[in-house]
Amino acid sequence: MVVASRQAVRVLRCTLTLGMLVVSAALTLAASATATTVGGGGASPSGFVIGDTNAAIGTPVTFWGAQWWTANSLSGGLAPASFKGFANTPETPPACGTNWSTGPGNSSGPPPAPLPELIEVTVASHIAKSGPTISGDTQEVVVVKTNPGYAPDPGHAGTGTVIEVLCDSSGGRPT
């Protein structure tokens, strides 16, 4: 028979309580980290755009570059060759069902390099040019895992892979 002193029992209780607090804190931290990497929470908003026929999960995409219009397909027709892949208006994060506009080429003011590992990207089905203004729609917003190599000049393409669909214009988050 083992007999424990009162002091030994107190130490054991304190140790177990402290251990449970550490485990609880670790689980909370892990849940928080998961929440920021799943569901777009860890993705940085951007003004970059891809074509709607390129937006499937797992698809390699070009979201910025001199040949954006040849690398992206839109169900609503061809994009103007002067569109390089960045929409600078509105300056808020992309939202499904909204429209956007920008200027041609470098006049759109893309962000400096390097880009975050995960970015939110607008998915357009139609892009048109009227005078100096290029505009389009937002059918979806996706998360793209970026590749190295981007620079804010169209000669250094921004590329990556679609990893998640955040919303679509039919009214929300896909299931």
JSON list of C-alpha atoms in Angstrom, two decimals:
[
{"chain": "A", "resi": 1, "resn": "MET", "atom": "CA", "xyz": [0.00, 0.00, 0.00]},
{"chain": "A", "resi": 2, "resn": "VAL", "atom": "CA", "xyz": [1.34, 3.41, -0.99]},
{"chain": "A", "resi": 3, "resn": "VAL", "atom": "CA", "xyz": [0.72, 6.27, 1.38]},
{"chain": "A", "resi": 4, "resn": "ALA", "atom": "CA", "xyz": [1.20, 9.79, 0.03]},
{"chain": "A", "resi": 5, "resn": "SER", "atom": "CA", "xyz": [1.70, 12.81, 2.17]},
{"chain": "A", "resi": 6, "resn": "ARG", "atom": "CA", "xyz": [-0.65, 15.76, 1.92]},
{"chain": "A", "resi": 7, "resn": "GLN", "atom": "CA", "xyz": [2.15, 17.83, 0.43]},
{"chain": "A", "resi": 8, "resn": "ALA", "atom": "CA", "xyz": [2.80, 15.21, -2.26]},
{"chain": "A", "resi": 9, "resn": "VAL", "atom": "CA", "xyz": [-0.92, 15.17, -3.14]},
{"chain": "A", "resi": 10, "resn": "ARG", "atom": "CA", "xyz": [-0.95, 18.99, -3.43]},
{"chain": "A", "resi": 11, "resn": "VAL", "atom": "CA", "xyz": [2.11, 18.95, -5.69]},
{"chain": "A", "resi": 12, "resn": "LEU", "atom": "CA", "xyz": [0.50, 16.28, -7.86]},
{"chain": "A", "resi": 13, "resn": "ARG", "atom": "CA", "xyz": [-2.76, 18.27, -8.14]},
{"chain": "A", "resi": 14, "resn": "CYS", "atom": "CA", "xyz": [-0.85, 21.45, -9.05]},
{"chain": "A", "resi": 15, "resn": "THR", "atom": "CA", "xyz": [1.20, 19.58, -11.63]},
{"chain": "A", "resi": 16, "resn": "LEU", "atom": "CA", "xyz": [-1.90, 18.03, -13.19]},
{"chain": "A", "resi": 17, "resn": "THR", "atom": "CA", "xyz": [-3.72, 21.38, -13.23]},
{"chain": "A", "resi": 18, "resn": "LEU", "atom": "CA", "xyz": [-0.74, 23.12, -14.80]},
{"chain": "A", "resi": 19, "resn": "GLY", "atom": "CA", "xyz": [-0.40, 20.30, -17.34]},
{"chain": "A", "resi": 20, "resn": "MET", "atom": "CA", "xyz": [-4.07, 20.59, -18.30]},
{"chain": "A", "resi": 21, "resn": "LEU", "atom": "CA", "xyz": [-3.70, 24.36, -18.72]},
{"chain": "A", "resi": 22, "resn": "VAL", "atom": "CA", "xyz": [-0.66, 23.88, -20.99]},
{"chain": "A", "resi": 23, "resn": "VAL", "atom": "CA", "xyz": [-2.50, 21.28, -23.09]},
{"chain": "A", "resi": 24, "resn": "SER", "atom": "CA", "xyz": [-5.58, 23.53, -23.29]},
{"chain": "A", "resi": 25, "resn": "ALA", "atom": "CA", "xyz": [-3.46, 26.51, -24.38]},
{"chain": "A", "resi": 26, "resn": "ALA", "atom": "CA", "xyz": [-1.69, 24.38, -26.99]},
{"chain": "A", "resi": 27, "resn": "LEU", "atom": "CA", "xyz": [-5.01, 23.14, -28.41]},
{"chain": "A", "resi": 28, "resn": "THR", "atom": "CA", "xyz": [-6.38, 26.70, -28.53]},
{"chain": "A", "resi": 29, "resn": "LEU", "atom": "CA", "xyz": [-3.25, 27.89, -30.34]},
{"chain": "A", "resi": 30, "resn": "ALA", "atom": "CA", "xyz": [-3.44, 25.01, -32.83]},
{"chain": "A", "resi": 31, "resn": "ALA", "atom": "CA", "xyz": [-7.13, 25.71, -33.52]},
{"chain": "A", "resi": 32, "resn": "SER", "atom": "CA", "xyz": [-6.35, 29.39, -34.06]},
{"chain": "A", "resi": 33, "resn": "ALA", "atom": "CA", "xyz": [-3.52, 28.58, -36.48]},
{"chain": "A", "resi": 34, "resn": "THR", "atom": "CA", "xyz": [-5.77, 26.22, -38.42]},
{"chain": "A", "resi": 35, "resn": "ALA", "atom": "CA", "xyz": [-8.51, 28.84, -38.64]},
{"chain": "A", "resi": 36, "resn": "THR", "atom": "CA", "xyz": [-6.10, 31.33, -40.18]},
{"chain": "A", "resi": 37, "resn": "THR", "atom": "CA", "xyz": [-4.87, 28.92, -42.83]},
{"chain": "A", "resi": 38, "resn": "VAL", "atom": "CA", "xyz": [-8.21, 27.41, -43.83]},
{"chain": "A", "resi": 39, "resn": "GLY", "atom": "CA", "xyz": [-11.16, 29.38, -45.12]},
{"chain": "A", "resi": 40, "resn": "GLY", "atom": "CA", "xyz": [-9.12, 32.23, -46.55]},
{"chain": "A", "resi": 41, "resn": "GLY", "atom": "CA", "xyz": [-8.40, 33.69, -43.12]},
{"chain": "A", "resi": 42, "resn": "GLY", "atom": "CA", "xyz": [-4.67, 33.49, -43.78]},
{"chain": "A", "resi": 43, "resn": "ALA", "atom": "CA", "xyz": [-4.83, 34.89, -47.30]},
{"chain": "A", "resi": 44, "resn": "SER", "atom": "CA", "xyz": [-4.02, 38.53, -47.98]},
{"chain": "A", "resi": 45, "resn": "PRO", "atom": "CA", "xyz": [-6.52, 40.48, -50.07]},
{"chain": "A", "resi": 46, "resn": "SER", "atom": "CA", "xyz": [-5.14, 41.56, -53.43]},
{"chain": "A", "resi": 47, "resn": "GLY", "atom": "CA", "xyz": [-6.33, 43.27, -56.56]},
{"chain": "A", "resi": 48, "resn": "PHE", "atom": "CA", "xyz": [-5.11, 40.46, -58.80]},
{"chain": "A", "resi": 49, "resn": "VAL", "atom": "CA", "xyz": [-7.49, 38.83, -61.28]},
{"chain": "A", "resi": 50, "resn": "ILE", "atom": "CA", "xyz": [-7.69, 35.49, -63.11]},
{"chain": "A", "resi": 51, "resn": "GLY", "atom": "CA", "xyz": [-10.12, 34.21, -65.75]},
{"chain": "A", "resi": 52, "resn": "ASP", "atom": "CA", "xyz": [-13.13, 32.18, -64.66]},
{"chain": "A", "resi": 53, "resn": "THR", "atom": "CA", "xyz": [-12.20, 29.13, -66.73]},
{"chain": "A", "resi": 54, "resn": "ASN", "atom": "CA", "xyz": [-8.85, 29.00, -64.91]},
{"chain": "A", "resi": 55, "resn": "ALA", "atom": "CA", "xyz": [-10.28, 29.08, -61.37]},
{"chain": "A", "resi": 56, "resn": "ALA", "atom": "CA", "xyz": [-10.59, 25.39, -60.49]},
{"chain": "A", "resi": 57, "resn": "ILE", "atom": "CA", "xyz": [-8.85, 24.22, -57.33]},
{"chain": "A", "resi": 58, "resn": "GLY", "atom": "CA", "xyz": [-5.42, 22.80, -58.16]},
{"chain": "A", "resi": 59, "resn": "THR", "atom": "CA", "xyz": [-5.08, 24.82, -61.38]},
{"chain": "A", "resi": 60, "resn": "PRO", "atom": "CA", "xyz": [-1.80, 26.69, -62.01]},
{"chain": "A", "resi": 61, "resn": "VAL", "atom": "CA", "xyz": [-2.61, 30.34, -62.83]},
{"chain": "A", "resi": 62, "resn": "THR", "atom": "CA", "xyz": [-1.01, 33.56, -64.02]},
{"chain": "A", "resi": 63, "resn": "PHE", "atom": "CA", "xyz": [-2.48, 36.50, -62.11]},
{"chain": "A", "resi": 64, "resn": "TRP", "atom": "CA", "xyz": [-0.04, 39.16, -63.36]},
{"chain": "A", "resi": 65, "resn": "GLY", "atom": "CA", "xyz": [2.07, 39.56, -66.48]},
{"chain": "A", "resi": 66, "resn": "ALA", "atom": "CA", "xyz": [2.60, 40.94, -69.95]},
{"chain": "A", "resi": 67, "resn": "GLN", "atom": "CA", "xyz": [0.73, 38.02, -71.50]},
{"chain": "A", "resi": 68, "resn": "TRP", "atom": "CA", "xyz": [-2.11, 37.86, -68.95]},
{"chain": "A", "resi": 69, "resn": "TRP", "atom": "CA", "xyz": [-4.73, 37.97, -71.70]},
{"chain": "A", "resi": 70, "resn": "THR", "atom": "CA", "xyz": [-3.29, 34.83, -73.37]},
{"chain": "A", "resi": 71, "resn": "ALA", "atom": "CA", "xyz": [-2.73, 32.94, -70.09]},
{"chain": "A", "resi": 72, "resn": "ASN", "atom": "CA", "xyz": [-6.31, 33.45, -68.85]},
{"chain": "A", "resi": 73, "resn": "SER", "atom": "CA", "xyz": [-9.60, 32.40, -70.43]},
{"chain": "A", "resi": 74, "resn": "LEU", "atom": "CA", "xyz": [-12.91, 34.11, -69.74]},
{"chain": "A", "resi": 75, "resn": "SER", "atom": "CA", "xyz": [-16.32, 32.63, -70.49]},
{"chain": "A", "resi": 76, "resn": "GLY", "atom": "CA", "xyz": [-17.41, 36.12, -71.60]},
{"chain": "A", "resi": 77, "resn": "GLY", "atom": "CA", "xyz": [-14.77, 36.51, -74.32]},
{"chain": "A", "resi": 78, "resn": "LEU", "atom": "CA", "xyz": [-11.19, 37.75, -74.64]},
{"chain": "A", "resi": 79, "resn": "ALA", "atom": "CA", "xyz": [-9.67, 40.27, -72.26]},
{"chain": "A", "resi": 80, "resn": "PRO", "atom": "CA", "xyz": [-7.94, 43.33, -73.72]},
{"chain": "A", "resi": 81, "resn": "ALA", "atom": "CA", "xyz": [-4.21, 42.79, -74.34]},
{"chain": "A", "resi": 82, "resn": "SER", "atom": "CA", "xyz": [-3.45, 45.91, -72.28]},
{"chain": "A", "resi": 83, "resn": "PHE", "atom": "CA", "xyz": [-4.83, 44.28, -69.11]},
{"chain": "A", "resi": 84, "resn": "LYS", "atom": "CA", "xyz": [-1.96, 42.85, -67.08]},
{"chain": "A", "resi": 85, "resn": "GLY", "atom": "CA", "xyz": [-3.94, 41.29, -64.21]},
{"chain": "A", "resi": 86, "resn": "PHE", "atom": "CA", "xyz": [-4.33, 43.91, -61.50]},
{"chain": "A", "resi": 87, "resn": "ALA", "atom": "CA", "xyz": [-7.54, 45.78, -60.60]},
{"chain": "A", "resi": 88, "resn": "ASN", "atom": "CA", "xyz": [-6.89, 48.86, -58.49]},
{"chain": "A", "resi": 89, "resn": "THR", "atom": "CA", "xyz": [-10.50, 50.02, -57.87]},
{"chain": "A", "resi": 90, "resn": "PRO", "atom": "CA", "xyz": [-12.14, 49.41, -55.50]},
{"chain": "A", "resi": 91, "resn": "GLU", "atom": "CA", "xyz": [-9.26, 49.33, -53.02]},
{"chain": "A", "resi": 92, "resn": "THR", "atom": "CA", "xyz": [-11.17, 47.02, -50.68]},
{"chain": "A", "resi": 93, "resn": "PRO", "atom": "CA", "xyz": [-10.75, 43.23, -50.64]},
{"chain": "A", "resi": 94, "resn": "PRO", "atom": "CA", "xyz": [-12.42, 41.45, -53.55]},
{"chain": "A", "resi": 95, "resn": "ALA", "atom": "CA", "xyz": [-16.07, 40.52, -53.06]},
{"chain": "A", "resi": 96, "resn": "CYS", "atom": "CA", "xyz": [-18.27, 38.24, -55.15]},
{"chain": "A", "resi": 97, "resn": "GLY", "atom": "CA", "xyz": [-20.83, 39.92, -57.36]},
{"chain": "A", "resi": 98, "resn": "THR", "atom": "CA", "xyz": [-19.01, 43.27, -57.49]},
{"chain": "A", "resi": 99, "resn": "ASN", "atom": "CA", "xyz": [-17.37, 45.09, -60.40]},
{"chain": "A", "resi": 100, "resn": "TRP", "atom": "CA", "xyz": [-13.86, 46.52, -60.56]},
{"chain": "A", "resi": 101, "resn": "SER", "atom": "CA", "xyz": [-11.79, 48.81, -62.80]},
{"chain": "A", "resi": 102, "resn": "THR", "atom": "CA", "xyz": [-8.19, 49.67, -63.52]},
{"chain": "A", "resi": 103, "resn": "GLY", "atom": "CA", "xyz": [-5.84, 51.30, -65.98]},
{"chain": "A", "resi": 104, "resn": "PRO", "atom": "CA", "xyz": [-3.85, 49.53, -68.69]},
{"chain": "A", "resi": 105, "resn": "GLY", "atom": "CA", "xyz": [-0.35, 48.08, -68.20]},
{"chain": "A", "resi": 106, "resn": "ASN", "atom": "CA", "xyz": [1.81, 49.39, -65.37]},
{"chain": "A", "resi": 107, "resn": "SER", "atom": "CA", "xyz": [-0.58, 52.28, -64.70]},
{"chain": "A", "resi": 108, "resn": "SER", "atom": "CA", "xyz": [-2.65, 49.94, -62.52]},
{"chain": "A", "resi": 109, "resn": "GLY", "atom": "CA", "xyz": [-0.11, 50.22, -59.67]},
{"chain": "A", "resi": 110, "resn": "PRO", "atom": "CA", "xyz": [0.40, 46.59, -58.59]},
{"chain": "A", "resi": 111, "resn": "PRO", "atom": "CA", "xyz": [1.90, 45.86, -55.15]},
{"chain": "A", "resi": 112, "resn": "PRO", "atom": "CA", "xyz": [5.64, 45.56, -54.54]},
{"chain": "A", "resi": 113, "resn": "ALA", "atom": "CA", "xyz": [7.40, 42.22, -54.35]},
{"chain": "A", "resi": 114, "resn": "PRO", "atom": "CA", "xyz": [7.52, 39.85, -52.62]},
{"chain": "A", "resi": 115, "resn": "LEU", "atom": "CA", "xyz": [3.89, 38.81, -52.36]},
{"chain": "A", "resi": 116, "resn": "PRO", "atom": "CA", "xyz": [2.45, 36.92, -49.39]},
{"chain": "A", "resi": 117, "resn": "GLU", "atom": "CA", "xyz": [2.35, 33.13, -49.72]},
{"chain": "A", "resi": 118, "resn": "LEU", "atom": "CA", "xyz": [-1.48, 33.16, -49.93]},
{"chain": "A", "resi": 119, "resn": "ILE", "atom": "CA", "xyz": [-3.50, 35.86, -51.69]},
{"chain": "A", "resi": 120, "resn": "GLU", "atom": "CA", "xyz": [-7.19, 36.38, -52.42]},
{"chain": "A", "resi": 121, "resn": "VAL", "atom": "CA", "xyz": [-7.70, 36.73, -56.19]},
{"chain": "A", "resi": 122, "resn": "THR", "atom": "CA", "xyz": [-10.71, 37.99, -58.13]},
{"chain": "A", "resi": 123, "resn": "VAL", "atom": "CA", "xyz": [-12.16, 35.64, -60.75]},
{"chain": "A", "resi": 124, "resn": "ALA", "atom": "CA", "xyz": [-13.63, 37.46, -63.76]},
{"chain": "A", "resi": 125, "resn": "SER", "atom": "CA", "xyz": [-15.85, 36.15, -66.56]},
{"chain": "A", "resi": 126, "resn": "HIS", "atom": "CA", "xyz": [-15.87, 39.40, -68.55]},
{"chain": "A", "resi": 127, "resn": "ILE", "atom": "CA", "xyz": [-13.24, 42.16, -68.96]},
{"chain": "A", "resi": 128, "resn": "ALA", "atom": "CA", "xyz": [-13.63, 45.11, -71.33]},
{"chain": "A", "resi": 129, "resn": "LYS", "atom": "CA", "xyz": [-11.78, 48.32, -72.18]},
{"chain": "A", "resi": 130, "resn": "SER", "atom": "CA", "xyz": [-13.47, 51.67, -72.79]},
{"chain": "A", "resi": 131, "resn": "GLY", "atom": "CA", "xyz": [-11.03, 54.51, -73.43]},
{"chain": "A", "resi": 132, "resn": "PRO", "atom": "CA", "xyz": [-8.31, 54.34, -70.78]},
{"chain": "A", "resi": 133, "resn": "THR", "atom": "CA", "xyz": [-10.43, 52.30, -68.36]},
{"chain": "A", "resi": 134, "resn": "ILE", "atom": "CA", "xyz": [-10.48, 48.51, -68.10]},
{"chain": "A", "resi": 135, "resn": "SER", "atom": "CA", "xyz": [-13.31, 46.98, -66.07]},
{"chain": "A", "resi": 136, "resn": "GLY", "atom": "CA", "xyz": [-14.63, 43.56, -65.17]},
{"chain": "A", "resi": 137, "resn": "ASP", "atom": "CA", "xyz": [-16.83, 41.50, -62.92]},
{"chain": "A", "resi": 138, "resn": "THR", "atom": "CA", "xyz": [-16.16, 39.30, -59.90]},
{"chain": "A", "resi": 139, "resn": "GLN", "atom": "CA", "xyz": [-17.71, 35.86, -60.35]},
{"chain": "A", "resi": 140, "resn": "GLU", "atom": "CA", "xyz": [-15.66, 34.25, -57.57]},
{"chain": "A", "resi": 141, "resn": "VAL", "atom": "CA", "xyz": [-12.89, 34.99, -55.11]},
{"chain": "A", "resi": 142, "resn": "VAL", "atom": "CA", "xyz": [-10.24, 32.30, -54.74]},
{"chain": "A", "resi": 143, "resn": "VAL", "atom": "CA", "xyz": [-7.12, 31.79, -52.66]},
{"chain": "A", "resi": 144, "resn": "VAL", "atom": "CA", "xyz": [-3.92, 31.40, -54.68]},
{"chain": "A", "resi": 145, "resn": "LYS", "atom": "CA", "xyz": [-0.69, 30.00, -53.25]},
{"chain": "A", "resi": 146, "resn": "THR", "atom": "CA", "xyz": [1.92, 32.21, -54.92]},
{"chain": "A", "resi": 147, "resn": "ASN", "atom": "CA", "xyz": [5.13, 31.11, -56.61]},
{"chain": "A", "resi": 148, "resn": "PRO", "atom": "CA", "xyz": [8.38, 33.09, -56.37]},
{"chain": "A", "resi": 149, "resn": "GLY", "atom": "CA", "xyz": [9.31, 35.36, -59.27]},
{"chain": "A", "resi": 150, "resn": "TYR", "atom": "CA", "xyz": [6.66, 38.09, -59.17]},
{"chain": "A", "resi": 151, "resn": "ALA", "atom": "CA", "xyz": [7.74, 41.70, -59.65]},
{"chain": "A", "resi": 152, "resn": "PRO", "atom": "CA", "xyz": [5.46, 44.73, -60.16]},
{"chain": "A", "resi": 153, "resn": "ASP", "atom": "CA", "xyz": [6.53, 45.02, -63.79]},
{"chain": "A", "resi": 154, "resn": "PRO", "atom": "CA", "xyz": [4.58, 42.85, -66.28]},
{"chain": "A", "resi": 155, "resn": "GLY", "atom": "CA", "xyz": [7.80, 41.19, -67.48]},
{"chain": "A", "resi": 156, "resn": "HIS", "atom": "CA", "xyz": [7.97, 39.26, -64.19]},
{"chain": "A", "resi": 157, "resn": "ALA", "atom": "CA", "xyz": [4.79, 37.21, -64.12]},
{"chain": "A", "resi": 158, "resn": "GLY", "atom": "CA", "xyz": [2.87, 36.51, -60.94]},
{"chain": "A", "resi": 159, "resn": "THR", "atom": "CA", "xyz": [1.94, 32.85, -60.85]},
{"chain": "A", "resi": 160, "resn": "GLY", "atom": "CA", "xyz": [0.59, 30.33, -58.38]},
{"chain": "A", "resi": 161, "resn": "THR", "atom": "CA", "xyz": [-1.98, 27.62, -57.81]},
{"chain": "A", "resi": 162, "resn": "VAL", "atom": "CA", "xyz": [-5.65, 27.96, -56.86]},
{"chain": "A", "resi": 163, "resn": "ILE", "atom": "CA", "xyz": [-6.13, 26.21, -53.51]},
{"chain": "A", "resi": 164, "resn": "GLU", "atom": "CA", "xyz": [-9.58, 27.32, -52.34]},
{"chain": "A", "resi": 165, "resn": "VAL", "atom": "CA", "xyz": [-12.78, 29.04, -53.50]},
{"chain": "A", "resi": 166, "resn": "LEU", "atom": "CA", "xyz": [-13.88, 31.66, -50.95]},
{"chain": "A", "resi": 167, "resn": "CYS", "atom": "CA", "xyz": [-17.15, 32.72, -52.56]},
{"chain": "A", "resi": 168, "resn": "ASP", "atom": "CA", "xyz": [-19.04, 32.70, -55.83]},
{"chain": "A", "resi": 169, "resn": "SER", "atom": "CA", "xyz": [-21.56, 35.13, -57.30]},
{"chain": "A", "resi": 170, "resn": "SER", "atom": "CA", "xyz": [-24.41, 32.69, -56.71]},
{"chain": "A", "resi": 171, "resn": "GLY", "atom": "CA", "xyz": [-24.52, 33.86, -53.15]},
{"chain": "A", "resi": 172, "resn": "GLY", "atom": "CA", "xyz": [-21.73, 32.71, -50.96]},
{"chain": "A", "resi": 173, "resn": "ARG", "atom": "CA", "xyz": [-19.32, 30.08, -49.93]},
{"chain": "A", "resi": 174, "resn": "PRO", "atom": "CA", "xyz": [-19.29, 26.84, -51.86]},
{"chain": "A", "resi": 175, "resn": "THR", "atom": "CA", "xyz": [-19.85, 23.63, -49.92]}
]
